[in-house]
């Protein structure tokens, strides 16, 4: 089997402004996609799964990874009709397995999938990147959402800076900032209002990290057997960013968390999506060490760097720049891939995709990407760099 990881790209479906033909020219062979049009919690119809798979195949590519099958909030909070939603999840896994799609990414982040405060952060070379600034997020939390107790989650200096930032914004700018923060669900606009959002947050009032972990364990106990039967491997995506936001518990932020997750169901079907951009926001996460520790439990890989700054902000650096040592990570991943090749576990060939990319060059002239972070040319650059990195590292091996 191949000694290199397969190259993948994310595609948001027929509504994506990037076409499959373009992703193929970028050199990817594996696609990460999802049926974003199916409402969260509903089972995915078999005919829609097959149609998506066949459309991808017709473009000369293979749908390798489902990213994601979203976990309904009722399952995370274990309230309301969570039992029906779990049953639906099992059904979707069965159908995906029957259609030959064997890796399913999901996350267990309460309420919000990921959080950024700047979607057009300009870098010195004119490229645009995504950024998280705790001061701006504090402004959202304190003055837009007006969450009781929010001031306890920020330092007095951050609260004061948030006030200055907020006061300087026009009403139009404030509205746009609020909309953008509420809308950041990859591939789908949930169109949440503040009231919806507050109601979602309220459901977590009694849920701390220990309870959320318990709910994850109960979910895994119910769905892992279905995944096993379907030949599907589940891959949990880490929290992005890997710390608590809006007072919500976050339980997939560190190596210790990942240890807990894999122990919840001792099965290859219970694995992780190793995302260096998410985990890399914490300087205490040893990314190459995580690869070595979780080895065979890694079912999908997102490669991306971040630049961490002293004020707690970070932005998405170019893939081979910033605070994340991607060469060291890819080195560790290639060792894992070689060991899989030795055991001839063909189903388990590692697949990575460049996670996000800068807006560069002709990206500025193209229609906006389906989701912030997913322009074509910026990701093409990232994939090309990562391809060179893995080929170079593989060629430089002396043993
Ligand atoms: C962001 C993505 C995540 C990821 C989900 C997986 O660009 O990496 O939103 O798709 O969290 O469930």
Coordinates of C-alpha atoms and ligand atoms in Angstrom, one line a residue:
X1 CA 0.0 0.0 0.0
X2 CA 0.9 3.5 -0.5
X3 CA 3.5 5.0 1.8
X4 CA 2.0 8.5 1.4
X5 CA -1.3 9.8 2.7
X6 CA -4.1 10.4 0.2
X7 CA -4.7 14.0 -0.7
X8 CA -8.2 15.3 -0.1
X9 CA -10.2 18.5 -0.5
X10 CA -13.5 19.6 1.0
X11 CA -16.5 20.2 -1.2
X12 CA -19.7 21.7 0.1
X13 CA -21.9 20.1 -2.6
X14 CA -23.6 21.4 -5.8
X15 CA -24.0 24.8 -4.2
X16 CA -20.3 25.2 -3.7
X17 CA -18.7 28.0 -5.7
X18 CA -15.7 25.7 -6.2
X19 CA -16.4 22.8 -8.7
X20 CA -15.3 19.2 -8.4
X21 CA -13.4 19.7 -11.7
X22 CA -11.3 22.5 -10.0
X23 CA -10.6 20.3 -7.0
X24 CA -9.4 17.6 -9.3
X25 CA -7.1 19.9 -11.1
X26 CA -5.7 20.9 -7.7
X27 CA -4.5 17.3 -7.6
X28 CA -6.8 15.9 -4.9
X29 CA -8.3 12.4 -5.2
X30 CA -10.4 12.1 -2.1
X31 CA -13.4 14.3 -1.3
X32 CA -14.7 15.4 2.1
X33 CA -18.3 16.3 1.7
X34 CA -21.7 16.2 3.4
X35 CA -25.4 16.5 2.6
X36 CA -25.6 20.0 4.1
X37 CA -29.2 20.3 2.8
X38 CA -30.5 17.7 5.3
X39 CA -31.6 19.4 8.5
X40 CA -29.6 18.6 11.6
X41 CA -30.9 15.4 13.2
X42 CA -32.8 14.0 10.2
X43 CA -31.7 10.7 8.7
X44 CA -29.9 11.0 5.3
X45 CA -31.9 9.4 2.5
X46 CA -30.1 6.6 0.7
X47 CA -30.9 7.9 -2.7
X48 CA -29.4 11.3 -1.8
X49 CA -26.2 9.7 -0.5
X50 CA -25.9 7.6 -3.6
X51 CA -26.5 10.6 -5.9
X52 CA -23.8 12.6 -4.1
X53 CA -21.4 9.7 -4.2
X54 CA -22.0 9.2 -7.9
X55 CA -21.7 12.9 -8.8
X56 CA -18.3 12.9 -7.1
X57 CA -17.3 9.7 -8.9
X58 CA -18.4 11.2 -12.3
X59 CA -15.9 13.9 -11.7
X60 CA -13.1 11.4 -11.4
X61 CA -12.9 11.7 -7.6
X62 CA -14.0 9.6 -4.6
X63 CA -16.1 10.6 -1.7
X64 CA -13.9 9.3 1.1
X65 CA -14.9 11.2 4.1
X66 CA -18.2 12.5 5.3
X67 CA -17.7 15.9 6.9
X68 CA -19.9 16.0 8.9
X69 CA -22.9 14.2 10.1
X70 CA -23.9 16.8 12.6
X71 CA -24.9 15.7 16.1
X72 CA -28.2 17.2 17.1
X73 CA -28.2 19.5 20.2
X74 CA -30.8 17.2 21.8
X75 CA -28.1 14.4 21.8
X76 CA -25.4 16.7 23.3
X77 CA -27.8 17.8 26.0
X78 CA -29.7 14.5 26.3
X79 CA -33.0 16.3 26.4
X80 CA -36.1 16.2 24.2
X81 CA -36.3 13.6 21.4
X82 CA -32.6 12.7 21.7
X83 CA -33.5 9.0 21.4
X84 CA -35.1 9.5 18.0
X85 CA -32.1 11.6 16.9
X86 CA -29.7 8.8 17.9
X87 CA -31.7 6.3 16.0
X88 CA -31.6 8.6 13.0
X89 CA -27.8 8.9 13.4
X90 CA -27.5 5.1 13.4
X91 CA -29.6 4.9 10.3
X92 CA -27.4 7.4 8.5
X93 CA -24.2 5.5 9.4
X94 CA -25.8 2.3 8.1
X95 CA -26.6 3.9 4.8
X96 CA -23.3 5.6 4.4
X97 CA -21.6 2.2 5.0
X98 CA -23.8 0.5 2.5
X99 CA -22.9 3.2 0.0
X100 CA -19.2 2.5 0.7
X101 CA -18.3 5.7 2.5
X102 CA -16.4 4.6 5.5
X103 CA -15.1 7.7 7.4
X104 CA -17.6 10.0 9.2
X105 CA -16.4 13.2 10.9
X106 CA -18.5 14.7 13.7
X107 CA -18.1 17.1 16.6
X108 CA -19.5 17.5 20.0
X109 CA -19.1 21.2 20.4
X110 CA -22.1 22.7 22.3
X111 CA -24.1 25.2 20.3
X112 CA -21.4 26.7 18.1
X113 CA -19.2 24.7 15.7
X114 CA -16.3 27.0 15.4
X115 CA -15.6 30.6 16.4
X116 CA -13.7 33.4 14.6
X117 CA -14.0 37.2 15.0
X118 CA -12.4 38.4 11.7
X119 CA -13.2 36.7 8.4
X120 CA -11.2 39.1 6.4
X121 CA -8.0 39.7 8.4
X122 CA -5.5 41.3 6.0
X123 CA -1.9 40.0 6.1
X124 CA 1.1 42.1 5.1
X125 CA 1.2 40.4 1.6
X126 CA -2.5 41.3 0.9
X127 CA -3.9 37.8 1.6
X128 CA -6.9 37.4 3.8
X129 CA -7.0 35.0 6.7
X130 CA -9.4 34.1 9.5
X131 CA -8.7 35.4 13.0
X132 CA -9.9 35.1 16.6
X133 CA -9.5 38.0 18.9
X134 CA -10.7 37.5 22.5
X135 CA -11.4 41.3 22.8
X136 CA -13.8 41.2 19.9
X137 CA -15.4 38.0 21.1
X138 CA -15.8 39.6 24.5
X139 CA -17.7 42.4 22.8
X140 CA -20.0 39.9 21.2
X141 CA -20.5 38.1 24.5
X142 CA -20.8 41.2 26.8
X143 CA -22.6 43.8 24.7
X144 CA -24.4 42.0 21.8
X145 CA -25.5 38.8 23.6
X146 CA -25.4 40.3 27.0
X147 CA -24.8 36.9 28.6
X148 CA -25.1 37.1 32.4
X149 CA -21.7 36.5 34.0
X150 CA -19.8 36.9 30.8
X151 CA -17.4 39.5 32.4
X152 CA -16.0 36.7 34.6
X153 CA -14.6 35.0 31.5
X154 CA -12.4 37.9 30.4
X155 CA -9.8 39.9 32.1
X156 CA -10.7 43.5 33.2
X157 CA -8.3 44.8 30.5
X158 CA -10.1 42.7 27.8
X159 CA -13.5 43.9 29.0
X160 CA -12.3 47.5 28.8
X161 CA -10.8 47.0 25.3
X162 CA -14.0 45.3 24.2
X163 CA -16.0 48.3 25.4
X164 CA -13.8 50.6 23.3
X165 CA -14.1 48.4 20.3
X166 CA -17.9 48.1 20.6
X167 CA -18.4 51.8 21.1
X168 CA -16.4 52.6 17.9
X169 CA -18.7 50.4 15.7
X170 CA -21.6 51.7 13.7
X171 CA -24.9 50.0 14.0
X172 CA -24.4 48.5 10.6
X173 CA -21.0 47.2 11.5
X174 CA -22.4 45.7 14.8
X175 CA -25.2 43.9 13.0
X176 CA -22.8 42.5 10.4
X177 CA -20.5 41.3 13.2
X178 CA -23.3 39.6 15.1
X179 CA -24.7 38.0 11.9
X180 CA -21.2 36.6 11.0
X181 CA -20.7 35.2 14.5
X182 CA -24.0 33.5 14.6
X183 CA -23.7 32.2 11.1
X184 CA -20.4 30.4 11.3
X185 CA -21.7 26.9 10.7
X186 CA -19.7 25.3 7.9
X187 CA -21.7 24.6 4.8
X188 CA -25.0 25.8 6.2
X189 CA -26.7 29.0 7.4
X190 CA -28.9 28.1 10.3
X191 CA -30.3 31.6 10.3
X192 CA -30.3 31.7 14.1
X193 CA -31.8 34.7 15.9
X194 CA -30.5 35.9 19.2
X195 CA -33.5 34.3 20.9
X196 CA -32.8 30.9 19.3
X197 CA -29.2 31.3 20.4
X198 CA -30.0 32.2 23.9
X199 CA -32.4 29.3 24.1
X200 CA -29.7 27.0 22.9
X201 CA -27.2 28.3 25.5
X202 CA -29.8 28.0 28.2
X203 CA -30.0 24.2 27.7
X204 CA -26.4 24.0 28.9
X205 CA -27.1 25.7 32.2
X206 CA -27.0 22.4 34.1
X207 CA -24.4 20.8 31.9
X208 CA -20.7 20.9 32.9
X209 CA -17.8 19.2 31.2
X210 CA -18.3 16.0 33.1
X211 CA -21.9 15.8 32.1
X212 CA -21.1 16.6 28.5
X213 CA -18.5 13.8 28.5
X214 CA -21.1 11.5 29.9
X215 CA -23.5 12.4 27.1
X216 CA -20.8 11.8 24.5
X217 CA -20.1 8.4 26.0
X218 CA -23.8 7.5 25.9
X219 CA -24.0 8.7 22.3
X220 CA -20.9 6.6 21.4
X221 CA -22.2 3.5 23.1
X222 CA -25.3 3.8 21.0
X223 CA -23.7 4.6 17.6
X224 CA -20.4 2.7 17.6
X225 CA -22.0 -0.7 17.3
X226 CA -24.0 0.6 14.3
X227 CA -20.8 2.1 12.8
X228 CA -19.0 -1.2 13.3
X229 CA -21.8 -3.2 11.7
X230 CA -21.7 -0.7 8.7
X231 CA -17.9 -0.8 8.4
X232 CA -17.8 2.9 9.2
X233 CA -15.2 4.7 11.3
X234 CA -16.2 7.7 13.4
X235 CA -13.8 10.6 13.7
X236 CA -14.5 13.3 16.3
X237 CA -13.3 16.8 15.4
X238 CA -11.6 18.7 18.2
X239 CA -13.0 21.9 19.6
X240 CA -12.2 25.0 17.6
X241 CA -10.8 27.0 19.4
X242 CA -9.8 24.4 22.1
X243 CA -11.1 26.3 25.1
X244 CA -14.5 27.2 26.6
X245 CA -16.5 29.9 24.9
X246 CA -19.7 31.6 26.1
X247 CA -19.4 29.7 29.4
X248 CA -20.0 26.4 27.5
X249 CA -18.1 23.2 28.4
X250 CA -15.6 22.0 25.7
X251 CA -14.4 18.4 26.0
X252 CA -12.2 17.7 23.0
X253 CA -9.4 20.2 23.4
X254 CA -6.4 18.3 24.7
X255 CA -4.6 15.0 24.5
X256 CA -6.1 14.1 27.9
X257 CA -9.6 14.7 26.4
X258 CA -8.8 12.6 23.3
X259 CA -7.6 9.8 25.7
X260 CA -11.0 10.0 27.4
X261 CA -12.9 9.9 24.1
X262 CA -11.1 6.9 22.7
X263 CA -11.5 5.0 26.0
X264 CA -15.3 5.6 25.9
X265 CA -15.7 2.8 23.3
X266 CA -12.8 0.5 22.7
X267 CA -13.3 0.1 19.0
X268 CA -11.5 1.2 15.9
X269 CA -14.9 2.7 14.9
X270 CA -14.4 5.2 17.7
X271 CA -11.6 7.5 16.4
X272 CA -10.5 11.0 15.9
X273 CA -10.2 13.6 13.2
X274 CA -6.8 15.1 13.9
X275 CA -7.0 18.8 13.2
X276 CA -3.8 20.6 13.7
X277 CA -5.4 24.0 13.3
X278 CA -7.8 23.4 16.2
X279 CA -5.5 21.6 18.6
X280 CA -2.6 23.9 17.6
X281 CA -4.2 27.0 19.2
X282 CA -2.9 25.5 22.5
X283 CA 0.8 25.7 23.0
X284 CA 0.5 22.8 25.5
X285 CA -0.7 20.4 22.8
X286 CA 2.2 18.3 21.5
X287 CA 0.8 17.6 18.0
X288 CA 3.4 15.1 16.8
X289 CA 3.1 13.4 20.1
X290 CA -0.7 13.1 19.7
X291 CA -0.1 11.4 16.3
X292 CA 2.3 8.9 17.9
X293 CA -0.1 8.3 20.8
X294 CA -3.4 7.9 18.9
X295 CA -1.9 6.4 15.7
X296 CA -4.4 3.9 14.5
X297 CA -7.3 5.8 15.9
X298 CA -6.7 8.7 13.6
X299 CA -9.2 8.4 10.7
X300 CA -9.1 11.8 9.1
X301 CA -6.5 14.6 9.1
X302 CA -6.9 18.4 8.7
X303 CA -3.6 20.2 8.2
X304 CA -3.4 23.8 9.0
X305 CA -1.3 26.2 11.1
X306 CA -2.1 29.1 13.3
X307 CA -0.1 32.0 14.6
X308 CA -0.6 32.4 18.3
X309 CA -0.1 35.8 19.8
X310 CA 0.5 36.9 23.4
X311 CA -2.8 38.6 23.8
X312 CA -4.6 35.3 23.3
X313 CA -5.5 36.0 19.7
X314 CA -4.6 33.8 16.8
X315 CA -4.9 33.9 13.0
X316 CA -4.6 31.2 10.4
X317 CA -1.1 31.4 9.2
X318 CA 0.1 30.1 5.8
X319 CA 0.3 26.3 6.2
X320 CA 4.0 26.1 6.5
X321 CA 4.4 29.2 8.7
X322 CA 3.1 30.2 12.1
X323 CA 3.2 28.4 15.5
X324 CA 2.4 24.9 14.3
X325 CA 5.3 22.7 13.1
X326 CA 3.6 21.0 10.3
X327 CA 6.8 19.3 9.0
X328 CA 7.2 17.5 12.4
X329 CA 3.5 16.6 12.3
X330 CA 3.6 15.2 8.7
X331 CA 6.8 13.3 9.6
X332 CA 4.8 11.6 12.4
X333 CA 1.8 11.0 10.1
X334 CA 4.0 9.4 7.5
X335 CA 5.4 7.0 10.1
X336 CA 1.9 6.1 11.0
X337 CA 1.0 5.6 7.3
X338 CA 4.0 3.3 6.8
X339 CA 3.0 1.2 9.8
X340 CA -0.5 0.9 8.3
X341 CA 1.0 -0.2 5.0
X342 CA 3.0 -2.9 6.8
X343 CA -0.2 -4.3 8.4
X344 CA -1.9 -4.1 5.0
X345 CA -4.9 -2.4 6.5
X346 CA -6.0 -1.1 3.2
X347 CA -9.2 0.5 4.4
X348 CA -7.1 2.5 6.8
X349 CA -5.0 4.6 4.4
X350 CA -4.6 8.0 6.0
X351 CA -6.2 10.9 4.2
X352 CA -5.6 14.5 4.8
X353 CA -7.0 17.7 3.5
X354 CA -5.6 21.2 3.7
X355 CA -7.8 22.8 6.3
X356 CA -8.8 26.3 5.1
X357 CA -6.6 28.5 3.0
X358 CA -6.0 32.2 2.6
X359 CA -7.9 34.3 0.1
X360 CA -5.2 35.1 -2.5
X361 CA -4.8 36.0 -6.1
X362 CA -7.9 35.3 -8.2
X363 CA -9.8 34.2 -5.2
X364 CA -10.6 37.9 -4.8
X365 CA -12.3 37.9 -8.2
X366 CA -14.3 34.7 -7.7
X367 CA -17.7 34.4 -6.0
X368 CA -17.3 34.1 -2.2
X369 CA -16.5 30.6 -1.0
X370 CA -19.3 28.4 0.3
X371 CA -17.8 28.8 3.8
X372 CA -15.2 31.2 5.1
X373 CA -11.8 29.6 4.9
X374 CA -12.5 27.6 1.7
X375 CA -11.4 29.6 -1.3
X376 CA -10.0 27.6 -4.2
X377 CA -6.6 29.2 -4.9
X378 CA -5.6 29.6 -1.3
X379 CA -6.3 25.9 -0.7
X380 CA -4.6 24.9 -4.0
X381 CA -1.5 26.6 -2.7
X382 CA -1.8 24.8 0.7
X383 CA -2.4 21.4 -0.9
X384 CA 0.6 21.9 -3.2
X385 CA 2.8 22.8 -0.3
X386 CA 1.7 19.9 1.7
X387 CA 2.2 17.6 -1.2
X388 CA 5.7 18.8 -1.6
X389 CA 6.2 18.4 2.2
X390 CA 5.1 14.8 2.3
X391 CA 7.0 13.8 -0.9
X392 CA 10.1 15.5 0.4
X393 CA 10.0 13.9 3.8
X394 CA 9.4 10.5 2.2
X395 CA 12.3 10.9 -0.2
X396 CA 14.7 12.1 2.5
X397 CA 14.3 8.9 4.6
X398 CA 17.5 7.1 5.0
X399 CA 16.2 3.9 6.5
Ligands
LIG1 C1 -14.1 24.1 9.9 C2 -14.2 22.7 10.0 C3 -15.1 22.3 11.1 C4 -15.5 20.8 10.9 C5 -16.5 20.3 11.9 C6 -16.5 18.8 11.9 O1 -13.7 24.6 8.8 O2 -12.9 22.1 10.2 O3 -16.2 23.1 11.2 O4 -16.0 20.6 9.7 O5 -16.3 20.8 13.2 O6 -17.7 18.4 12.6

